[in-house]
Coordinates of C-alpha atoms in Angstrom, one line a residue:
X3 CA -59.3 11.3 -94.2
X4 CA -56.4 10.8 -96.9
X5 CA -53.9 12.0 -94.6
X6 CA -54.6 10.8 -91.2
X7 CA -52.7 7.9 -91.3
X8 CA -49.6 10.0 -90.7
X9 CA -51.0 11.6 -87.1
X10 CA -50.3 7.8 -85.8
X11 CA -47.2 8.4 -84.4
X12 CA -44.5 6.2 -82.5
X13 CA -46.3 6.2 -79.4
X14 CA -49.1 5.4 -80.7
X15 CA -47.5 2.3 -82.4
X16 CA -45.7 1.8 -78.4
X17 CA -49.6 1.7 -77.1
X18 CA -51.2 -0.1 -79.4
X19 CA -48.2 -3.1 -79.8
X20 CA -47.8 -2.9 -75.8
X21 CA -51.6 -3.7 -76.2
X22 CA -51.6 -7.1 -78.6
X23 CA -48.3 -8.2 -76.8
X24 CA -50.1 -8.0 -73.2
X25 CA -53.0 -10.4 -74.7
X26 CA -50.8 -12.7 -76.7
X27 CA -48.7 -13.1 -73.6
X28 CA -51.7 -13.9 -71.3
X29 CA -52.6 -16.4 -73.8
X30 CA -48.5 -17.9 -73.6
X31 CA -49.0 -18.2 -70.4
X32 CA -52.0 -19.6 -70.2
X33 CA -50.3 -22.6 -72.4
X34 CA -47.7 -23.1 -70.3
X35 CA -49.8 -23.4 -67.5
X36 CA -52.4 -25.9 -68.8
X37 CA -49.8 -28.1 -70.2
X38 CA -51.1 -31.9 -69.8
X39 CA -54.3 -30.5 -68.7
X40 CA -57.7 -32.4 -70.8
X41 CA -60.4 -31.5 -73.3
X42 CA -62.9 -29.8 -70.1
X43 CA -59.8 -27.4 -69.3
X44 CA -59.2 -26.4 -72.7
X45 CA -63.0 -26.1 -73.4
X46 CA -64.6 -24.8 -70.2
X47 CA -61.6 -24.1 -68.5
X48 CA -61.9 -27.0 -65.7
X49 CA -65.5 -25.8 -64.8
X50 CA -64.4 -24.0 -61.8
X51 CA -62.7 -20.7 -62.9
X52 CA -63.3 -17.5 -60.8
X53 CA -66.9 -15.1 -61.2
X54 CA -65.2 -12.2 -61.7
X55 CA -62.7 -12.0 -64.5
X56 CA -65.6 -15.1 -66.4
X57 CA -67.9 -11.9 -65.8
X58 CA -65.9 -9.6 -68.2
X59 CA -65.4 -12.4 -70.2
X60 CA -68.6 -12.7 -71.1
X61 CA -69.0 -9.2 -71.4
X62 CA -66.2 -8.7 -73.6
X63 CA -67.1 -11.6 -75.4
X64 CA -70.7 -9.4 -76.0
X65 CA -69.2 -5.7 -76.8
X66 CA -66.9 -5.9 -80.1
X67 CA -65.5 -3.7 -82.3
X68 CA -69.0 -3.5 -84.2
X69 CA -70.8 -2.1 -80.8
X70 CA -67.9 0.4 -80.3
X71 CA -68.2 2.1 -83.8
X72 CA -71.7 0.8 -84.7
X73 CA -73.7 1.9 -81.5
X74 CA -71.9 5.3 -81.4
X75 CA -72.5 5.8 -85.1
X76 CA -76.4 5.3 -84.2
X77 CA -76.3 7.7 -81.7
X78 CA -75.1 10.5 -83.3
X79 CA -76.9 10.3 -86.5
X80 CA -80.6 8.4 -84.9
X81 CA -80.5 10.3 -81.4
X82 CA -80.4 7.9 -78.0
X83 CA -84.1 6.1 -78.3
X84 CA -81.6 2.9 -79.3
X85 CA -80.3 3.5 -75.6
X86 CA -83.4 1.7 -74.1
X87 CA -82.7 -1.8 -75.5
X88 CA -80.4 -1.8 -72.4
X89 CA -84.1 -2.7 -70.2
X90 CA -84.9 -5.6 -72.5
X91 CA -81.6 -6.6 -72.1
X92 CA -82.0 -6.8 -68.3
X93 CA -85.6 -8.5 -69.0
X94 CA -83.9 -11.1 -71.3
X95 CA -80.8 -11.8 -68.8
X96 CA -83.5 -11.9 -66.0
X97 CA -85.2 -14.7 -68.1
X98 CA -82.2 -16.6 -68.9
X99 CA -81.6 -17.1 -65.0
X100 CA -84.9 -18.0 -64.1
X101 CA -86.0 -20.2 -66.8
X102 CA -82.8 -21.6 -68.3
X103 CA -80.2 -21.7 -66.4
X104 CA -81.2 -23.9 -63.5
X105 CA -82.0 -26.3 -65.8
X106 CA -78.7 -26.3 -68.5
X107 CA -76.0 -26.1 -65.6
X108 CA -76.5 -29.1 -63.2
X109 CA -76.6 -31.2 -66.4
X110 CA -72.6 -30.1 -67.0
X111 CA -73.0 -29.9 -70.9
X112 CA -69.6 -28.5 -72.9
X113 CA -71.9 -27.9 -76.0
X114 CA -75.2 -26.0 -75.3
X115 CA -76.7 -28.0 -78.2
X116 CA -76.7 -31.1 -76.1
X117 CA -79.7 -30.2 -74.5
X118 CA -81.1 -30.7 -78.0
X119 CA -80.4 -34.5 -77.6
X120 CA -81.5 -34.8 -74.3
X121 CA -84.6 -33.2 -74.4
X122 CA -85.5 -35.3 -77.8
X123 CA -83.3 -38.0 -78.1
X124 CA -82.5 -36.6 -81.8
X125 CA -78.2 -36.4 -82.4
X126 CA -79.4 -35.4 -86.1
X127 CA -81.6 -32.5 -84.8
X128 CA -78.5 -31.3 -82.5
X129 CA -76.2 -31.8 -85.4
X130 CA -77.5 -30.3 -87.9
X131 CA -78.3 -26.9 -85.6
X132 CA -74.6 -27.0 -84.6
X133 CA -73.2 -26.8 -88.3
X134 CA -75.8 -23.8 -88.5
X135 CA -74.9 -22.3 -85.9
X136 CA -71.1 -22.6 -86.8
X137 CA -71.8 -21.4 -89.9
X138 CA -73.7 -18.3 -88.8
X139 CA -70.4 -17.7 -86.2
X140 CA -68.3 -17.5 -88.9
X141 CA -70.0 -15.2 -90.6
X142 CA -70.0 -12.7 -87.5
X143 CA -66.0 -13.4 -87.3
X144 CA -65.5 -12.2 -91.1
X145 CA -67.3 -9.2 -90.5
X146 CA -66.5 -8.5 -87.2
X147 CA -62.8 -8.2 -88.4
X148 CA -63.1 -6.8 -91.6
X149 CA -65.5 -3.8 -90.4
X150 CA -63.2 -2.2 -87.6
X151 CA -60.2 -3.4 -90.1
X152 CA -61.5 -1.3 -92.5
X153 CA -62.0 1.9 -90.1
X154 CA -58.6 1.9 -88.2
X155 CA -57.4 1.7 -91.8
X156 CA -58.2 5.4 -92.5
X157 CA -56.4 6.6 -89.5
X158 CA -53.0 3.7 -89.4
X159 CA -51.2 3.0 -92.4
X160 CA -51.9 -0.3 -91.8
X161 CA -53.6 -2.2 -94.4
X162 CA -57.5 -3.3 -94.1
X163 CA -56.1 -7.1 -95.6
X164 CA -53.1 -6.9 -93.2
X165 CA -55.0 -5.7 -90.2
X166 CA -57.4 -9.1 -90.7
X167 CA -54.2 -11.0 -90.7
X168 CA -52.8 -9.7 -87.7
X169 CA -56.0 -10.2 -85.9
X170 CA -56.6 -13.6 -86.7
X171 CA -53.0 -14.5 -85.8
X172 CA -53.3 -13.3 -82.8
X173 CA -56.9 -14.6 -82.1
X174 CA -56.0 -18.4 -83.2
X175 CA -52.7 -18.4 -81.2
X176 CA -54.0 -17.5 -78.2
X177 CA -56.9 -19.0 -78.0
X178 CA -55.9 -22.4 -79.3
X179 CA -52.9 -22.7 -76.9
X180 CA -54.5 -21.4 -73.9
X181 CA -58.0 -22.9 -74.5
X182 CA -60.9 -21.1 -72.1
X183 CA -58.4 -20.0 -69.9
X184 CA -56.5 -17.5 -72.0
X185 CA -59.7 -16.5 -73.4
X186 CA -60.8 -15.2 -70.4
X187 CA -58.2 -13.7 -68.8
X188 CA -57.5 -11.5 -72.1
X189 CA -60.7 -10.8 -72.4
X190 CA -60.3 -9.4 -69.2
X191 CA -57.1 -6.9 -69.8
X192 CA -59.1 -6.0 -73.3
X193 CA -62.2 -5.1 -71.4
X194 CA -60.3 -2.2 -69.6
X195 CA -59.0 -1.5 -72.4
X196 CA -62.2 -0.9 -74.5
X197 CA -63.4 1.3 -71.3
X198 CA -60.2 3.3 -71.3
X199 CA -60.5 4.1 -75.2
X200 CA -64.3 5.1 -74.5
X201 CA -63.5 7.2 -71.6
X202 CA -61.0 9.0 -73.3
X203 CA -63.7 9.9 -75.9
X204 CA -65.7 11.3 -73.7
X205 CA -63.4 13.3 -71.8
X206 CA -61.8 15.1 -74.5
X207 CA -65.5 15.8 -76.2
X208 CA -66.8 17.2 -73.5
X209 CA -64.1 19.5 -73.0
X210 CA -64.6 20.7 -76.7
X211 CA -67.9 22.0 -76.1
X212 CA -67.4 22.9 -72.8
X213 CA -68.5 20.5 -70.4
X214 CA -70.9 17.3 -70.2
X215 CA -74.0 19.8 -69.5
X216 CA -73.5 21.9 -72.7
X217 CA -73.1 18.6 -74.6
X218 CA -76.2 17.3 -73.6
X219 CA -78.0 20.7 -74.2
X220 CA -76.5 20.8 -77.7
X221 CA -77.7 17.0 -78.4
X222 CA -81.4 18.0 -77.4
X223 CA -81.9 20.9 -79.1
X224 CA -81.5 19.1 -82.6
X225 CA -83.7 16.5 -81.2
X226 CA -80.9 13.8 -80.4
X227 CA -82.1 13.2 -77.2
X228 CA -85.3 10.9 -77.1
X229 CA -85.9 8.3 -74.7
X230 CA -90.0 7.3 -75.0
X231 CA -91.1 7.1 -78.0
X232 CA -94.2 5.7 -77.5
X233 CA -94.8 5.2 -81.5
X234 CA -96.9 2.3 -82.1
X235 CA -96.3 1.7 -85.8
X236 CA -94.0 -1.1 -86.3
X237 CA -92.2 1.1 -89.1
X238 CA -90.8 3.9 -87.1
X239 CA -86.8 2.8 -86.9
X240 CA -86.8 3.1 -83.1
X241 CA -89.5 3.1 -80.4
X242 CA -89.7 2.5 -76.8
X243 CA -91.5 -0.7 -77.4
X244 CA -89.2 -2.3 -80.5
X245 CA -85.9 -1.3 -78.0
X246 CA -87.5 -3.2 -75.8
X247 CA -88.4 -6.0 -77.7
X248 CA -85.1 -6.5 -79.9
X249 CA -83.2 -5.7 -76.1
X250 CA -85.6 -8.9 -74.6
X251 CA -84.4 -11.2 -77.7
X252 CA -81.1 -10.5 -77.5
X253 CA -80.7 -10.7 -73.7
X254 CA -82.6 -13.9 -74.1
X255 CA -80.8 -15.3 -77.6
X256 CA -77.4 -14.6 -76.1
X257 CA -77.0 -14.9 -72.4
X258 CA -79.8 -18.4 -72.8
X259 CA -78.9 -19.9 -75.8
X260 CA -75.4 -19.2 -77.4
X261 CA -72.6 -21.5 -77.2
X262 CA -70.0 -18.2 -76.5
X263 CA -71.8 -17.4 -73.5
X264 CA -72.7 -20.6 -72.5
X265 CA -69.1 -21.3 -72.5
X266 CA -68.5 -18.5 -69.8
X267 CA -71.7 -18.9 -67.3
X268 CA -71.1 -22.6 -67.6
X269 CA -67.6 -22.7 -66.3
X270 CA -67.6 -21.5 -62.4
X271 CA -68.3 -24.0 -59.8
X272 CA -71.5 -23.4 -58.8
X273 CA -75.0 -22.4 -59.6
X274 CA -74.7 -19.6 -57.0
X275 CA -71.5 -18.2 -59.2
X276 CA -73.3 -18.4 -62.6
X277 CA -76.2 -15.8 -61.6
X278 CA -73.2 -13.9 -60.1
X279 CA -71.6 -14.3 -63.5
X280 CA -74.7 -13.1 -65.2
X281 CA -75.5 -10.0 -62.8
X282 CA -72.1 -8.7 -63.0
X283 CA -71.9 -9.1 -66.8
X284 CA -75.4 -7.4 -67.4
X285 CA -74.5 -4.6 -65.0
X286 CA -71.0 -3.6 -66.8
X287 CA -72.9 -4.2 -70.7
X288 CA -75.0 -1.6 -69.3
X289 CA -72.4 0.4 -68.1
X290 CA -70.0 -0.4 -71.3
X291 CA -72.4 0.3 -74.0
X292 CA -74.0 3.6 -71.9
X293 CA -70.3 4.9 -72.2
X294 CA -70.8 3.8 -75.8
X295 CA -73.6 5.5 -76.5
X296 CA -72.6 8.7 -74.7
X297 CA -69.8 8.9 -76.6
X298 CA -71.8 9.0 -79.8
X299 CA -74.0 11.6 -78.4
X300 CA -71.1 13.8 -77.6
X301 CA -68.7 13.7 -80.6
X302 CA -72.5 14.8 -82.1
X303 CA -72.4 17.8 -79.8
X304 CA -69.0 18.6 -81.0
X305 CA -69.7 18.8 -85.1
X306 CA -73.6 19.3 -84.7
X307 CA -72.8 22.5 -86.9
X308 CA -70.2 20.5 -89.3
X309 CA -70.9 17.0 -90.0
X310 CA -68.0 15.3 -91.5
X311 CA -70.0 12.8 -93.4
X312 CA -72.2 15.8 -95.1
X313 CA -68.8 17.4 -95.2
X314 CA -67.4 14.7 -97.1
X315 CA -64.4 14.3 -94.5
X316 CA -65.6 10.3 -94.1
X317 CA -67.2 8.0 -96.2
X318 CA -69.4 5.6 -93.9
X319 CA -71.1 7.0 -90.7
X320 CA -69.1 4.1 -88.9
X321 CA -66.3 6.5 -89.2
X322 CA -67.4 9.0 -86.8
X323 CA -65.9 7.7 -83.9
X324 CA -62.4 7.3 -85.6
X325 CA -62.6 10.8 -87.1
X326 CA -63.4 12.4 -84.4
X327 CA -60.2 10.6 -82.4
X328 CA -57.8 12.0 -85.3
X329 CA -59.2 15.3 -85.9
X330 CA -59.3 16.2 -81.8
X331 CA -57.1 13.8 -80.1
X332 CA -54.2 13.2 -82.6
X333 CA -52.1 16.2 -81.0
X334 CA -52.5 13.8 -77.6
X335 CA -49.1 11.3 -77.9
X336 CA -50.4 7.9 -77.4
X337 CA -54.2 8.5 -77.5
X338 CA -55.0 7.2 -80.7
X339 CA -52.7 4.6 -80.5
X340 CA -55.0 3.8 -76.9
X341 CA -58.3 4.0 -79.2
X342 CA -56.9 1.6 -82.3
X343 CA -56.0 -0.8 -78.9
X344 CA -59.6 -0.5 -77.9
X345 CA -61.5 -1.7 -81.3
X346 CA -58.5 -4.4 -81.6
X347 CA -59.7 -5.1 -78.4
X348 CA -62.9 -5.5 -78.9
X349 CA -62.1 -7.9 -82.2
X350 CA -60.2 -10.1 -80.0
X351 CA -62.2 -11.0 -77.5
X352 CA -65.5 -11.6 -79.5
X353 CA -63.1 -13.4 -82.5
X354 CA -61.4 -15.4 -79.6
X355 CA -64.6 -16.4 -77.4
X356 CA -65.8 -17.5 -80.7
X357 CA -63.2 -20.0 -82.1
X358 CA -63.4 -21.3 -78.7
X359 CA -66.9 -21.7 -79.0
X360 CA -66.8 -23.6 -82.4
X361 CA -64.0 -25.8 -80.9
X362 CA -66.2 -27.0 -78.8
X363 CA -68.8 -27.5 -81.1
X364 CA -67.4 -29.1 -83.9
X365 CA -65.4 -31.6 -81.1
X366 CA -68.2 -32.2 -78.6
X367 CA -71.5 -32.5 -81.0
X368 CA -70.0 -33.5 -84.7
X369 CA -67.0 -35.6 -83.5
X370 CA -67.0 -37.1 -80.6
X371 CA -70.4 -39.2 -80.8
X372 CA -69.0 -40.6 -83.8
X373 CA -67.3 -44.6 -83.6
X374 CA -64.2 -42.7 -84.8
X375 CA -63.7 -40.9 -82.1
X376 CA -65.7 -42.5 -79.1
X377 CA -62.9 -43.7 -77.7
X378 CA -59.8 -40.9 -78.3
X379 CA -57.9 -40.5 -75.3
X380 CA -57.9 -36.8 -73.6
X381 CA -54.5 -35.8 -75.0
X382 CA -55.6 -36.7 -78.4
X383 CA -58.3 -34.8 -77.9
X384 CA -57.2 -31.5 -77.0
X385 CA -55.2 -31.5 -79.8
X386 CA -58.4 -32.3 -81.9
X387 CA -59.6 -29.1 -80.4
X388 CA -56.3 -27.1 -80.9
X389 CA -56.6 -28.0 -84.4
X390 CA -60.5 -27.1 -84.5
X391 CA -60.0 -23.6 -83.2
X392 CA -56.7 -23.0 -85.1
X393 CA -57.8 -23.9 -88.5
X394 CA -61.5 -21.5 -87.2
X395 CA -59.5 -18.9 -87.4
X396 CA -57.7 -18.9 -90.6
X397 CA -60.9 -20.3 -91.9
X398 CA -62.6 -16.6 -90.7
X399 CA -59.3 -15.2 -91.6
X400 CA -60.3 -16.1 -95.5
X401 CA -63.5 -14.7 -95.4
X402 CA -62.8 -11.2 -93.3
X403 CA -60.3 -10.4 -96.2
X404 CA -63.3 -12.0 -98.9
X405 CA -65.8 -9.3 -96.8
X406 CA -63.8 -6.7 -98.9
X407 CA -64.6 -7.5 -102.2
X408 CA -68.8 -8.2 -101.1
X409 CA -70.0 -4.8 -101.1
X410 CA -73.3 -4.3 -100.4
X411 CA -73.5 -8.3 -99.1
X412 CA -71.7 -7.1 -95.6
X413 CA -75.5 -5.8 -94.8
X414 CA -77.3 -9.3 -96.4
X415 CA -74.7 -11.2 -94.1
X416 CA -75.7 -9.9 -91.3
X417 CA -79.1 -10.0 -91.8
X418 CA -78.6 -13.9 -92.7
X419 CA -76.8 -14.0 -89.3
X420 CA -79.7 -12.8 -87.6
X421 CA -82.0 -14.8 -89.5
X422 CA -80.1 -17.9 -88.2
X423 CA -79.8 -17.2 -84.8
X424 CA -83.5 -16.3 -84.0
X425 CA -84.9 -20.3 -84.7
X426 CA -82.2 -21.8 -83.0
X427 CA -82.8 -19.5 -79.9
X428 CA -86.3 -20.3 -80.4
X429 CA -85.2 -24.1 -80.5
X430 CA -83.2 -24.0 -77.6
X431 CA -86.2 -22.1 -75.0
X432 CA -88.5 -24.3 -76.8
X433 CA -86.4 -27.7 -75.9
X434 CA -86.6 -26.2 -72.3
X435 CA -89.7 -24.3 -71.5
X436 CA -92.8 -26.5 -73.4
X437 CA -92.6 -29.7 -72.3
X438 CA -95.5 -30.8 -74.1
X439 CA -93.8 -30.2 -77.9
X440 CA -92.8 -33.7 -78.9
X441 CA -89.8 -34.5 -81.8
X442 CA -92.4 -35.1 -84.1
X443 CA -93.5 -31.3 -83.9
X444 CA -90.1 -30.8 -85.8
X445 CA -90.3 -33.1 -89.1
X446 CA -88.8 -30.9 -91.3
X447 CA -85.4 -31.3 -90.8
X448 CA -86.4 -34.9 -91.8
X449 CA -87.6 -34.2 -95.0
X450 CA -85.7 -34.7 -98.4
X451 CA -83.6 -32.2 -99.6
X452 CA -85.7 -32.2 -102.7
X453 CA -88.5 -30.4 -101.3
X454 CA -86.5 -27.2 -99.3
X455 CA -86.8 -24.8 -102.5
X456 CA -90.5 -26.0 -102.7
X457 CA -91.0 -24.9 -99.1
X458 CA -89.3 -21.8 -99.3
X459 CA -91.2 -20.8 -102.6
X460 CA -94.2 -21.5 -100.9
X461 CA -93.3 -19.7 -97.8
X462 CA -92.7 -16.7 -99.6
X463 CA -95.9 -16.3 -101.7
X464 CA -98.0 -17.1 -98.7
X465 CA -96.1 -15.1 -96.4
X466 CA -96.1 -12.0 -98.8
X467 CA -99.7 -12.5 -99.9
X468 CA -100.7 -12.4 -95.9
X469 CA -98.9 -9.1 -95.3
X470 CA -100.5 -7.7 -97.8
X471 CA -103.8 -8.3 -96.4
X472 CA -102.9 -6.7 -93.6
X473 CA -100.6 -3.9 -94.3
X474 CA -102.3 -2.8 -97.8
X475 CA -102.6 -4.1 -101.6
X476 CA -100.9 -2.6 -104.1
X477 CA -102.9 -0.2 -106.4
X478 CA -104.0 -1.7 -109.9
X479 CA -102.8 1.4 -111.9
X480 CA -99.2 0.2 -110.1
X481 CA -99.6 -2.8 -111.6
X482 CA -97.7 -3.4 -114.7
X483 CA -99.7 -6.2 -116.4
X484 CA -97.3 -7.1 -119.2
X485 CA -94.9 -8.6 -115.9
X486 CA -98.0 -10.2 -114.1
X487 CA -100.3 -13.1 -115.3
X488 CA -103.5 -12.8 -117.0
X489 CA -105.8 -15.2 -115.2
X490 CA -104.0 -13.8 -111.6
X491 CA -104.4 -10.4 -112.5
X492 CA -108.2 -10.9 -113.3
X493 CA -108.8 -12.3 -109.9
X494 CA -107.1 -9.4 -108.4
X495 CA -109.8 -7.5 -109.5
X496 CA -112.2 -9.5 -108.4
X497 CA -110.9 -9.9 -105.0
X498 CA -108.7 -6.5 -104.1
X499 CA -110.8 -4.6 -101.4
X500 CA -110.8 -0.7 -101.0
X501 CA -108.8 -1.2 -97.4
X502 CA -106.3 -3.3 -96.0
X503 CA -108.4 -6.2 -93.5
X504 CA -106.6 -4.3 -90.4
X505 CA -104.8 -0.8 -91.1

């Protein structure tokens, strides 16, 4: 792909700058309007903003540049079984608005975490899962602009490091003038945006291979297209059942118990307009990341005789998406400048919904309850909260361009991420839904510091010893006994059965 970066042509610069200059001038705007406005304008944009364009908010705010290359890459190398997580996400949304939601809104919280408080009379419980939680967000926003930065880099002559600059400018300006408000609204021009790109995709694929019906024929016969898997071993990379499962959890994790989303549902006027908010956002994710996911399956259809990546015409299967836009929609003035718009696009409004997010975070559950600040009048405030988000994103600025030089660590962040968003979830449905779990269920953020590593060491060598049990032992001619002790290795051969206890 060495000499891509020359197909991007002046249109494609017209399109794409028309494109960051439409969203930073929503977010002017926005300013200007919102001038002398308070703290619950900035943050949850005056709790009474329309359903609609608060629906593609919090869709946008969902689909980022990561879905758009990551979910396509998936289906064009792991076939479509991935496709069925969009159920679970339906079950998990469902949830939210039965179980959740009646019970967060009416209280009118501007930090989700609040509930943490309520429910337990604990500020140090709701503190300390806010600095996690902010810590885990800025991990997404460093990847989440250095990973598309790093694709549109192969077909733009614009820098990976430059391209994380330009984002974050954009992000922090916008979205620390305009507060909620400006979030939203570009979120909403970015969301057509992202469709537009994906549709475009589509289109021109299809037409390479001679129409939607001989794509799909093409996908199917090498054995892309799979939609029941009815696997039961929790090994197999996808099955109907794990879809389904990691589509309930992240359904429930992020339309229940994330500040972003929160942010969105929880800033309409009524009850009534939040489920509205929620329907109309689950229906287009469906429909966005089923465009998504077609897309994959057709560029698949197009080289299913000629991968690039075997090829050696990319480097990461991420790239497949923007390959395919240079090598059979370049000629097109314009079009890739329309595509590069669409992943920007999808940077921007998850990076902006989140430094909005940790704004109100850092303001509502760190600062405010302190003596400091009880007593800060509301202009003071909001520029507290300017300040919070601006300094947010040159702080996810720094470690986006750091992403670069961490290698094979892009994958551990994100399983860290992960890892840190599943107990707080958990936290948040279990504040809410077991009203018989008392504080003292949760001692362990009590303890001293001294004893974390102890618990963790511990943690592992049960944990591991247990799945072992279950899933196997390892066989003693594996074992190399100069690395193992003695006295342990002598009871393994007193205790190691012929079987695992359950497979």
């Amino acid at each position: 792909m060495g000499d891509t970066a020359a197909s991007f042509s002046v249109s494609d610069y017209l399109v794409f700058t028309a494109s960051l200059a439409i969203s930073f001038g929503i977010g002017v705007y926005q300013w200007w309007r919102s001038r002398g406005r308070g703290t619950d304008d900035f943050l949850m944009g005056g709790g009474k903003m329309s359903p609609f364009p608060v629906a593609l908010s919090l869709l946008a705010g969902i689909v980022s540049a990561i879905s758009i290359l990551g979910n396509s890459s998936e289906m064009y190398y792991y076939g479509s079984q991935l496709w069925m997580n969009v159920f679970g996400v339906m079950l998990g949304a469902t949830l939210t608005a039965l179980l959740i939601m009646p019970i967060i809104y009416p209280l009118k919280l501007i930090s989700i975490y609040q509930i943490l408080e309520v429910r337990w009379k604990s500020p140090l419980l709701r503190k300390l899962v806010t600095v996690t939680q902010v810590g885990n967000i800025f991990i997404f926003l460093g990847i989440a602009m250095y990973a598309p930065s790093l694709a549109i880099s192969s077909i733009t002559p614009i820098p990976t490091n430059v391209s994380i600059i330009v984002l974050a400018v954009i992000c922090s300006l916008y979205a620390s003038l305009g507060g909620a408000k400006a979030v939203v609204y570009t979120d909403t021009f970015q969301t057509f945006v992202m469709f537009a790109g994906v549709i475009v995709v589509i289109i021109q694929g299809c037409a390479e291979v001679g129409g939607g019906t001989n794509s799909w024929n093409i996908d199917d016969q090498h054995g892309r297209i799979e939609f029941f898997n009815m696997d039961p071993s929790p090994l197999e990379r996808h099955t109907f059942m794990t879809t389904l499962i990691l589509g309930t959890y992240f359904g429930l994790n992020t339309y229940g118990s994330s500040q972003v989303q929160f942010q969105r549902w929880g800033s309409v006027g009524t009850l009534r307009e939040s489920y509205m908010v929620m329907v109309a956002s689950v229906v287009c994710l469906v429909v966005m990341w089923s465009l998504i996911n077609y897309a994959g399956l057709v560029v698949f259809s197009v080289y299913a005789d000629c991968d690039p990546l075997t090829a050696g015409y990319i480097e990461k299967p991420d790239q497949i998406l923007v390959y395919f836009v240079v090598d059979k929609l370049g000629y097109l003035p314009g079009v890739p400048g329309l595509f590069v718009a669409a992943v920007y696009s999808g940077v921007l409004s998850s990076v902006s919904s989140s430094l909005n997010a940790i704004a109100a975070m850092i303001w509502t559950d760190l600062l405010q309850p302190t003596k400091r600040f009880a007593n800060t009048s509301e202009a003071k405030a909001k520029n507290i909260t300017v300040a919070i988000s601006m300094v947010s994103g040159i702080g996810a600025m720094v470690i986006g361009i750091l992403a670069g030089s961490m290698g094979g660590l892009v994958q551990v962040s994100y399983a860290i991420s992960g890892a840190i968003a599943g107990p707080i979830a958990g936290l948040v449905l279990t504040a809410i839904l077991c009203p018989w779990v008392k504080s003292d269920v949760f001692p362990l953020y009590l303890l001293s510091y001294c004893l974390f590593g102890a618990i963790g060491l511990l943690t592992s060598l049960v944990m591991s010893t247990v799945f072992s049990c279950f899933f196997g032992f390892t066989q003693l001619s594996d074992v190399p006994e100069k690395a193992v002790n003695k006295t342990c290795l002598r009871f393994f051969h007193w205790l190691k059965p012929e079987k695992p206890y359950l497979l």
